[in-house]
């Protein structure tokens, strides 16, 4: 990180990085029940959720292999619920995406995350988000609700731009949107296989891995996935990224 003073922009990953998912069974159960209700399913809600899960696996395999992501309507009408009423599903597809993610956990900003975002903004960095996730509306809604949208110059979501990490192209889109060369940018993320190779190919200047509290297994780096720094408390970013002149 000896070159840290020259960076101009910082991109955050979301899941497992700036936001983490907390297990909250009543909250998750409510989301599963609501999914079945708004889709008009005649199945018990847990059977409906299991059906969606079984269909999500081939979708995820396609998305990961192709480094692509579907928007909400295509995801639900083509991949997950093609045998349901298309007009109805098209009308509720954004809510289905939100509920499907909440069915896997209650998402909160990581400890210290808001403080880091505000401080880096005050230090003169341009801030952005690059995230693989389904759902076109969840992140803009969350940023507005938490009062964080004012700090971010750009938000690049795979569900909106239809590109996905570890492909390098999504980083090029983000750098162009934020107005900084890749070598002047920092990426903060948590998954070495998903977040490091594409960033390196794209020429991102510095890659920082957050050893997220969600991680259950030790991480072993290879030359392809080795980051420039590892942090275990989100506030450590403030030691690595000093104020800009």
PDB file of C-alpha atoms in Angstrom, residues 73-181:
ATOM      1  CA  UNK A  73     -38.233  -9.378 -15.345  1.00  0.00           C
ATOM      2  CA  UNK A  74     -36.076 -11.795 -17.328  1.00  0.00           C
ATOM      3  CA  UNK A  75     -34.908 -13.547 -14.168  1.00  0.00           C
ATOM      4  CA  UNK A  76     -38.400 -14.328 -12.918  1.00  0.00           C
ATOM      5  CA  UNK A  77     -40.319 -14.696 -16.181  1.00  0.00           C
ATOM      6  CA  UNK A  78     -37.693 -16.721 -18.057  1.00  0.00           C
ATOM      7  CA  UNK A  79     -35.670 -18.561 -15.424  1.00  0.00           C
ATOM      8  CA  UNK A  80     -37.466 -18.904 -12.107  1.00  0.00           C
ATOM      9  CA  UNK A  81     -41.225 -18.801 -12.731  1.00  0.00           C
ATOM     10  CA  UNK A  82     -41.751 -19.380 -16.487  1.00  0.00           C
ATOM     11  CA  UNK A  83     -44.874 -21.475 -15.803  1.00  0.00           C
ATOM     12  CA  UNK A  84     -46.594 -18.713 -13.807  1.00  0.00           C
ATOM     13  CA  UNK A  85     -48.740 -15.877 -15.135  1.00  0.00           C
ATOM     14  CA  UNK A  86     -46.251 -13.719 -17.018  1.00  0.00           C
ATOM     15  CA  UNK A  87     -48.170 -10.470 -16.621  1.00  0.00           C
ATOM     16  CA  UNK A  88     -48.504 -10.921 -12.870  1.00  0.00           C
ATOM     17  CA  UNK A  89     -44.877 -11.961 -12.414  1.00  0.00           C
ATOM     18  CA  UNK A  90     -43.699  -9.046 -14.535  1.00  0.00           C
ATOM     19  CA  UNK A  91     -45.572  -6.659 -12.250  1.00  0.00           C
ATOM     20  CA  UNK A  92     -44.080  -8.065  -9.033  1.00  0.00           C
ATOM     21  CA  UNK A  93     -40.617  -9.098 -10.299  1.00  0.00           C
ATOM     22  CA  UNK A  94     -38.771  -6.315  -8.432  1.00  0.00           C
ATOM     23  CA  UNK A  95     -40.424  -7.241  -5.143  1.00  0.00           C
ATOM     24  CA  UNK A  96     -39.730 -10.950  -5.746  1.00  0.00           C
ATOM     25  CA  UNK A  97     -36.027 -10.220  -6.179  1.00  0.00           C
ATOM     26  CA  UNK A  98     -35.954  -8.196  -2.970  1.00  0.00           C
ATOM     27  CA  UNK A  99     -37.831 -10.862  -0.988  1.00  0.00           C
ATOM     28  CA  UNK A 100     -35.697 -13.696  -2.365  1.00  0.00           C
ATOM     29  CA  UNK A 101     -32.582 -11.993  -1.068  1.00  0.00           C
ATOM     30  CA  UNK A 102     -34.197 -11.254   2.304  1.00  0.00           C
ATOM     31  CA  UNK A 103     -35.207 -14.920   2.536  1.00  0.00           C
ATOM     32  CA  UNK A 104     -31.479 -15.644   2.891  1.00  0.00           C
ATOM     33  CA  UNK A 105     -30.843 -13.144   5.701  1.00  0.00           C
ATOM     34  CA  UNK A 106     -31.475  -9.662   7.042  1.00  0.00           C
ATOM     35  CA  UNK A 107     -28.955  -7.336   5.434  1.00  0.00           C
ATOM     36  CA  UNK A 108     -27.234  -4.629   7.437  1.00  0.00           C
ATOM     37  CA  UNK A 109     -24.275  -2.301   6.930  1.00  0.00           C
ATOM     38  CA  UNK A 110     -21.087  -3.859   8.286  1.00  0.00           C
ATOM     39  CA  UNK A 111     -19.821  -2.494  11.582  1.00  0.00           C
ATOM     40  CA  UNK A 112     -17.919   0.697  10.806  1.00  0.00           C
ATOM     41  CA  UNK A 113     -19.123   0.768   7.196  1.00  0.00           C
ATOM     42  CA  UNK A 114     -21.059   4.034   7.294  1.00  0.00           C
ATOM     43  CA  UNK A 115     -18.210   5.749   9.166  1.00  0.00           C
ATOM     44  CA  UNK A 116     -15.675   4.615   6.576  1.00  0.00           C
ATOM     45  CA  UNK A 117     -17.826   5.730   3.646  1.00  0.00           C
ATOM     46  CA  UNK A 118     -18.391   9.193   5.106  1.00  0.00           C
ATOM     47  CA  UNK A 119     -14.745   9.647   6.104  1.00  0.00           C
ATOM     48  CA  UNK A 120     -13.335   8.605   2.723  1.00  0.00           C
ATOM     49  CA  UNK A 121     -15.776  10.962   1.037  1.00  0.00           C
ATOM     50  CA  UNK A 122     -14.604  13.781   3.293  1.00  0.00           C
ATOM     51  CA  UNK A 123     -10.993  12.864   2.471  1.00  0.00           C
ATOM     52  CA  UNK A 124     -11.660  13.588  -1.184  1.00  0.00           C
ATOM     53  CA  UNK A 125     -12.145  10.135  -2.703  1.00  0.00           C
ATOM     54  CA  UNK A 126     -14.753   9.404  -5.320  1.00  0.00           C
ATOM     55  CA  UNK A 127     -16.790   6.442  -4.101  1.00  0.00           C
ATOM     56  CA  UNK A 128     -18.597   3.772  -6.060  1.00  0.00           C
ATOM     57  CA  UNK A 129     -20.241   0.389  -5.717  1.00  0.00           C
ATOM     58  CA  UNK A 130     -19.648  -2.643  -7.954  1.00  0.00           C
ATOM     59  CA  UNK A 131     -21.842  -5.553  -6.970  1.00  0.00           C
ATOM     60  CA  UNK A 132     -23.084  -8.859  -8.313  1.00  0.00           C
ATOM     61  CA  UNK A 133     -26.655  -9.275  -7.148  1.00  0.00           C
ATOM     62  CA  UNK A 134     -30.152  -9.909  -8.366  1.00  0.00           C
ATOM     63  CA  UNK A 135     -32.610  -7.090  -7.889  1.00  0.00           C
ATOM     64  CA  UNK A 136     -32.622  -3.704  -9.594  1.00  0.00           C
ATOM     65  CA  UNK A 137     -34.215  -1.617  -6.833  1.00  0.00           C
ATOM     66  CA  UNK A 138     -32.905  -2.920  -3.506  1.00  0.00           C
ATOM     67  CA  UNK A 139     -29.599  -1.059  -3.467  1.00  0.00           C
ATOM     68  CA  UNK A 140     -30.866   2.378  -4.570  1.00  0.00           C
ATOM     69  CA  UNK A 141     -33.696   2.088  -2.030  1.00  0.00           C
ATOM     70  CA  UNK A 142     -31.284   1.085   0.755  1.00  0.00           C
ATOM     71  CA  UNK A 143     -28.830   3.895  -0.014  1.00  0.00           C
ATOM     72  CA  UNK A 144     -31.630   6.440   0.120  1.00  0.00           C
ATOM     73  CA  UNK A 145     -33.165   5.013   3.311  1.00  0.00           C
ATOM     74  CA  UNK A 146     -29.785   4.996   5.098  1.00  0.00           C
ATOM     75  CA  UNK A 147     -28.826   8.435   3.809  1.00  0.00           C
ATOM     76  CA  UNK A 148     -25.719   7.099   2.036  1.00  0.00           C
ATOM     77  CA  UNK A 149     -26.622   7.849  -1.588  1.00  0.00           C
ATOM     78  CA  UNK A 150     -25.074  11.326  -1.359  1.00  0.00           C
ATOM     79  CA  UNK A 151     -21.601   9.804  -0.864  1.00  0.00           C
ATOM     80  CA  UNK A 152     -21.521   7.625  -3.990  1.00  0.00           C
ATOM     81  CA  UNK A 153     -20.663   8.932  -7.448  1.00  0.00           C
ATOM     82  CA  UNK A 154     -21.723   5.734  -9.172  1.00  0.00           C
ATOM     83  CA  UNK A 155     -23.472   2.440  -8.398  1.00  0.00           C
ATOM     84  CA  UNK A 156     -22.828  -0.408 -10.830  1.00  0.00           C
ATOM     85  CA  UNK A 157     -25.097  -3.413 -10.285  1.00  0.00           C
ATOM     86  CA  UNK A 158     -24.855  -6.591 -12.338  1.00  0.00           C
ATOM     87  CA  UNK A 159     -28.657  -6.781 -12.463  1.00  0.00           C
ATOM     88  CA  UNK A 160     -28.775  -3.381 -14.182  1.00  0.00           C
ATOM     89  CA  UNK A 161     -25.718  -3.425 -16.474  1.00  0.00           C
ATOM     90  CA  UNK A 162     -26.072  -7.208 -17.112  1.00  0.00           C
ATOM     91  CA  UNK A 163     -22.344  -7.776 -16.583  1.00  0.00           C
ATOM     92  CA  UNK A 164     -20.931  -9.736 -13.682  1.00  0.00           C
ATOM     93  CA  UNK A 165     -17.705 -10.247 -11.774  1.00  0.00           C
ATOM     94  CA  UNK A 166     -15.194 -11.892 -12.151  1.00  0.00           C
ATOM     95  CA  UNK A 167     -15.410 -10.513 -15.675  1.00  0.00           C
ATOM     96  CA  UNK A 168     -13.218  -7.468 -16.213  1.00  0.00           C
ATOM     97  CA  UNK A 169     -15.790  -5.523 -18.254  1.00  0.00           C
ATOM     98  CA  UNK A 170     -17.890  -4.466 -15.280  1.00  0.00           C
ATOM     99  CA  UNK A 171     -14.820  -2.720 -13.809  1.00  0.00           C
ATOM    100  CA  UNK A 172     -14.263  -0.807 -17.052  1.00  0.00           C
ATOM    101  CA  UNK A 173     -17.895   0.346 -16.952  1.00  0.00           C
ATOM    102  CA  UNK A 174     -17.468   1.474 -13.342  1.00  0.00           C
ATOM    103  CA  UNK A 175     -14.225   3.356 -13.978  1.00  0.00           C
ATOM    104  CA  UNK A 176     -15.715   5.177 -16.946  1.00  0.00           C
ATOM    105  CA  UNK A 177     -18.790   6.083 -14.903  1.00  0.00           C
ATOM    106  CA  UNK A 178     -16.757   7.446 -11.993  1.00  0.00           C
ATOM    107  CA  UNK A 179     -14.305   9.275 -14.232  1.00  0.00           C
ATOM    108  CA  UNK A 180     -11.059   7.641 -13.091  1.00  0.00           C
ATOM    109  CA  UNK A 181      -8.492   5.422 -14.763  1.00  0.00           C
TER     110      UNK A 181
END
